[in-house]
Amino acid sequence: MVMTFRPLALAVAALFAAAGQPAFASEPVGVASAVNQSAQSQRGGAGMRTIHIGSDFVNREKIETGASGLVQVLLADGSNFVVGPNSSLVIDEFVYSPSAGTGRIVATFGRGVARYVGGRISKQRGGVTINTRQGTIGVRGGMANLVDRDGETVFSFLYGKDLTFTGSNGKTTRVYRPGFSIFANGGQGASQRTPAAVVANVNRILGANRPSGSRPTASQIARFSTFNSALPPKSEAQYPAPVLNSGPTGPDPRDVNHANSVYIRSNTNTYCGYYC
């Protein structure tokens, strides 16, 4: 067992050691912390390679999974992407200054199912940008599920400050409350409470393809919790489950001043109820 996970320990150590250096095209920006072997990646014009635990990733490297594939990508600021089966993701740009705790993440989610869990960079407004086929997502201080499959595109807010979606029409939809999603169609976004079926489907897809990987030790938990602004990792789970909160069935005028926890705000700064 020690030999099995030694490459991961070395890769993670090298990743954090290099975090203070500028990331050039060939320098690692992330590492595979867990993987199902039906996962591959491609750098530039090179051929596809099988991803193993401890494999590193560089800027603009494309990650592809098969029907039973799943890979968890850990970035140097503590952020991670869980890429589900029949999915694709590219880390277009990763820039990070550990001393300042600032940086920038730009990724492209091509298709399938994925989960983003924010690290230190996600605390910044505009620090995390995820491009999709329908538009651009921003995640601040938190966690989100991304779904683009079977003709449905849903971005679900699980935890944190907010989730934004800017469609091809230039309009931005913002969700502040966990348990709500943005449904994108034709380059436009509409927000609503996350249907239970969507939560169950994502849990089924990611859970059924749970990758192999080592459980973090107590010292690792303490270390990574300082990076992860969304939810400190737990030894019994490799990645957190979605959050679906219950709440009032309609708008309450007493809560208008607490829009960040109860309401959804549009790009016109107009407050609206759950079904706007």
Short mmCIF file of N, CA and C in Angstrom, two decimals, residues 71-131:
data_model
loop_
_atom_site.label_atom_id
_atom_site.label_comp_id
_atom_site.label_asym_id
_atom_site.label_seq_id
_atom_site.Cartn_x
_atom_site.Cartn_y
_atom_site.Cartn_z
N VAL A 71 -11.88 11.03 -12.94
CA VAL A 71 -10.59 11.48 -12.44
C VAL A 71 -10.78 12.72 -11.58
N GLN A 72 -10.03 12.80 -10.50
CA GLN A 72 -10.05 13.97 -9.63
C GLN A 72 -8.75 14.72 -9.80
N VAL A 73 -8.84 15.99 -10.20
CA VAL A 73 -7.67 16.83 -10.49
C VAL A 73 -7.48 17.82 -9.35
N LEU A 74 -6.36 17.73 -8.66
CA LEU A 74 -6.04 18.63 -7.56
C LEU A 74 -5.10 19.71 -8.06
N LEU A 75 -5.47 20.98 -7.84
CA LEU A 75 -4.63 22.11 -8.22
C LEU A 75 -3.89 22.65 -6.99
N ALA A 76 -2.86 23.44 -7.23
CA ALA A 76 -1.95 23.84 -6.17
C ALA A 76 -2.57 24.76 -5.13
N ASP A 77 -3.70 25.41 -5.43
CA ASP A 77 -4.35 26.27 -4.44
C ASP A 77 -5.34 25.51 -3.59
N GLY A 78 -5.47 24.20 -3.82
CA GLY A 78 -6.42 23.39 -3.08
C GLY A 78 -7.71 23.16 -3.82
N SER A 79 -7.90 23.81 -4.98
CA SER A 79 -9.08 23.56 -5.80
C SER A 79 -9.02 22.15 -6.37
N ASN A 80 -10.17 21.58 -6.68
CA ASN A 80 -10.15 20.33 -7.44
C ASN A 80 -11.36 20.20 -8.33
N PHE A 81 -11.16 19.51 -9.43
CA PHE A 81 -12.22 19.15 -10.36
C PHE A 81 -12.40 17.64 -10.31
N VAL A 82 -13.64 17.19 -10.17
CA VAL A 82 -13.96 15.78 -10.35
C VAL A 82 -14.62 15.66 -11.72
N VAL A 83 -13.97 14.95 -12.63
CA VAL A 83 -14.45 14.82 -14.00
C VAL A 83 -15.10 13.45 -14.13
N GLY A 84 -16.40 13.42 -14.39
CA GLY A 84 -17.15 12.18 -14.44
C GLY A 84 -17.00 11.44 -15.75
N PRO A 85 -17.79 10.37 -15.96
CA PRO A 85 -17.68 9.55 -17.16
C PRO A 85 -18.16 10.29 -18.41
N ASN A 86 -17.58 9.89 -19.55
CA ASN A 86 -17.93 10.50 -20.85
C ASN A 86 -17.89 12.02 -20.77
N SER A 87 -16.82 12.53 -20.20
CA SER A 87 -16.70 13.97 -19.97
C SER A 87 -15.35 14.48 -20.44
N SER A 88 -15.26 15.80 -20.63
CA SER A 88 -13.99 16.41 -21.02
C SER A 88 -13.80 17.73 -20.29
N LEU A 89 -12.53 18.01 -19.96
CA LEU A 89 -12.17 19.23 -19.25
C LEU A 89 -10.76 19.64 -19.66
N VAL A 90 -10.56 20.94 -19.82
CA VAL A 90 -9.23 21.49 -20.11
C VAL A 90 -8.92 22.55 -19.06
N ILE A 91 -7.76 22.45 -18.40
CA ILE A 91 -7.28 23.53 -17.54
C ILE A 91 -6.54 24.50 -18.46
N ASP A 92 -7.22 25.53 -18.91
CA ASP A 92 -6.64 26.46 -19.88
C ASP A 92 -5.53 27.30 -19.27
N GLU A 93 -5.76 27.75 -18.04
CA GLU A 93 -4.78 28.63 -17.40
C GLU A 93 -4.88 28.51 -15.88
N PHE A 94 -3.73 28.34 -15.25
CA PHE A 94 -3.67 28.33 -13.80
C PHE A 94 -2.49 29.18 -13.36
N VAL A 95 -2.77 30.26 -12.63
CA VAL A 95 -1.75 31.17 -12.10
C VAL A 95 -2.04 31.34 -10.62
N TYR A 96 -1.01 31.18 -9.78
CA TYR A 96 -1.25 31.21 -8.34
C TYR A 96 -0.04 31.72 -7.57
N SER A 97 -0.29 32.64 -6.63
CA SER A 97 0.75 33.14 -5.73
C SER A 97 0.39 32.72 -4.31
N PRO A 98 1.05 31.69 -3.76
CA PRO A 98 0.71 31.21 -2.42
C PRO A 98 0.85 32.29 -1.34
N SER A 99 1.86 33.14 -1.46
CA SER A 99 2.09 34.16 -0.43
C SER A 99 0.95 35.16 -0.37
N ALA A 100 0.41 35.51 -1.54
CA ALA A 100 -0.70 36.45 -1.60
C ALA A 100 -2.05 35.75 -1.53
N GLY A 101 -2.06 34.45 -1.83
CA GLY A 101 -3.32 33.72 -1.86
C GLY A 101 -4.20 34.11 -3.02
N THR A 102 -3.60 34.64 -4.08
CA THR A 102 -4.36 35.11 -5.23
C THR A 102 -3.91 34.38 -6.49
N GLY A 103 -4.73 34.45 -7.51
CA GLY A 103 -4.38 33.82 -8.77
C GLY A 103 -5.57 33.81 -9.71
N ARG A 104 -5.51 32.89 -10.67
CA ARG A 104 -6.56 32.82 -11.68
C ARG A 104 -6.65 31.39 -12.20
N ILE A 105 -7.89 30.90 -12.32
CA ILE A 105 -8.15 29.60 -12.92
C ILE A 105 -9.11 29.81 -14.09
N VAL A 106 -8.71 29.34 -15.25
CA VAL A 106 -9.59 29.34 -16.42
C VAL A 106 -9.64 27.91 -16.94
N ALA A 107 -10.82 27.35 -17.04
CA ALA A 107 -10.99 25.98 -17.51
C ALA A 107 -12.10 25.94 -18.55
N THR A 108 -12.10 24.88 -19.35
CA THR A 108 -13.16 24.66 -20.32
C THR A 108 -13.79 23.31 -20.05
N PHE A 109 -15.08 23.33 -19.74
CA PHE A 109 -15.86 22.10 -19.53
C PHE A 109 -16.57 21.80 -20.83
N GLY A 110 -16.14 20.74 -21.51
CA GLY A 110 -16.66 20.45 -22.83
C GLY A 110 -18.00 19.73 -22.84
N ARG A 111 -18.11 18.70 -22.00
CA ARG A 111 -19.34 17.91 -21.98
C ARG A 111 -19.30 16.98 -20.77
N GLY A 112 -20.46 16.35 -20.47
CA GLY A 112 -20.52 15.33 -19.45
C GLY A 112 -20.95 15.86 -18.09
N VAL A 113 -20.29 15.36 -17.04
CA VAL A 113 -20.61 15.71 -15.66
C VAL A 113 -19.31 16.00 -14.92
N ALA A 114 -19.28 17.08 -14.16
CA ALA A 114 -18.08 17.41 -13.38
C ALA A 114 -18.50 18.16 -12.12
N ARG A 115 -17.60 18.19 -11.17
CA ARG A 115 -17.82 18.96 -9.94
C ARG A 115 -16.58 19.80 -9.69
N TYR A 116 -16.79 21.08 -9.39
CA TYR A 116 -15.69 21.96 -9.01
C TYR A 116 -15.79 22.26 -7.53
N VAL A 117 -14.68 22.08 -6.80
CA VAL A 117 -14.59 22.43 -5.38
C VAL A 117 -13.52 23.50 -5.25
N GLY A 118 -13.90 24.67 -4.78
CA GLY A 118 -13.01 25.82 -4.79
C GLY A 118 -11.93 25.78 -3.73
N GLY A 119 -10.76 26.30 -4.09
CA GLY A 119 -9.65 26.51 -3.16
C GLY A 119 -9.47 27.99 -2.89
N ARG A 120 -8.25 28.40 -2.64
CA ARG A 120 -8.00 29.79 -2.24
C ARG A 120 -8.32 30.78 -3.36
N ILE A 121 -8.04 30.40 -4.59
CA ILE A 121 -8.31 31.32 -5.70
C ILE A 121 -9.79 31.64 -5.81
N SER A 122 -10.65 30.69 -5.46
CA SER A 122 -12.09 30.91 -5.59
C SER A 122 -12.61 31.96 -4.63
N LYS A 123 -11.81 32.36 -3.64
CA LYS A 123 -12.25 33.42 -2.72
C LYS A 123 -12.30 34.78 -3.41
N GLN A 124 -11.52 34.93 -4.49
CA GLN A 124 -11.51 36.19 -5.23
C GLN A 124 -12.72 36.28 -6.15
N ARG A 125 -13.29 37.44 -6.25
CA ARG A 125 -14.32 37.65 -7.27
C ARG A 125 -13.64 37.63 -8.63
N GLY A 126 -14.13 36.81 -9.52
CA GLY A 126 -13.56 36.68 -10.85
C GLY A 126 -12.34 35.80 -10.92
N GLY A 127 -12.00 35.12 -9.82
CA GLY A 127 -10.81 34.28 -9.81
C GLY A 127 -10.96 32.99 -10.58
N VAL A 128 -12.20 32.49 -10.69
CA VAL A 128 -12.45 31.21 -11.35
C VAL A 128 -13.42 31.41 -12.51
N THR A 129 -12.99 31.03 -13.70
CA THR A 129 -13.82 31.11 -14.90
C THR A 129 -13.86 29.74 -15.56
N ILE A 130 -15.06 29.24 -15.83
CA ILE A 130 -15.22 27.95 -16.50
C ILE A 130 -16.04 28.19 -17.77
N ASN A 131 -15.41 27.97 -18.91
CA ASN A 131 -16.10 28.13 -20.19
C ASN A 131 -16.87 26.86 -20.53
#
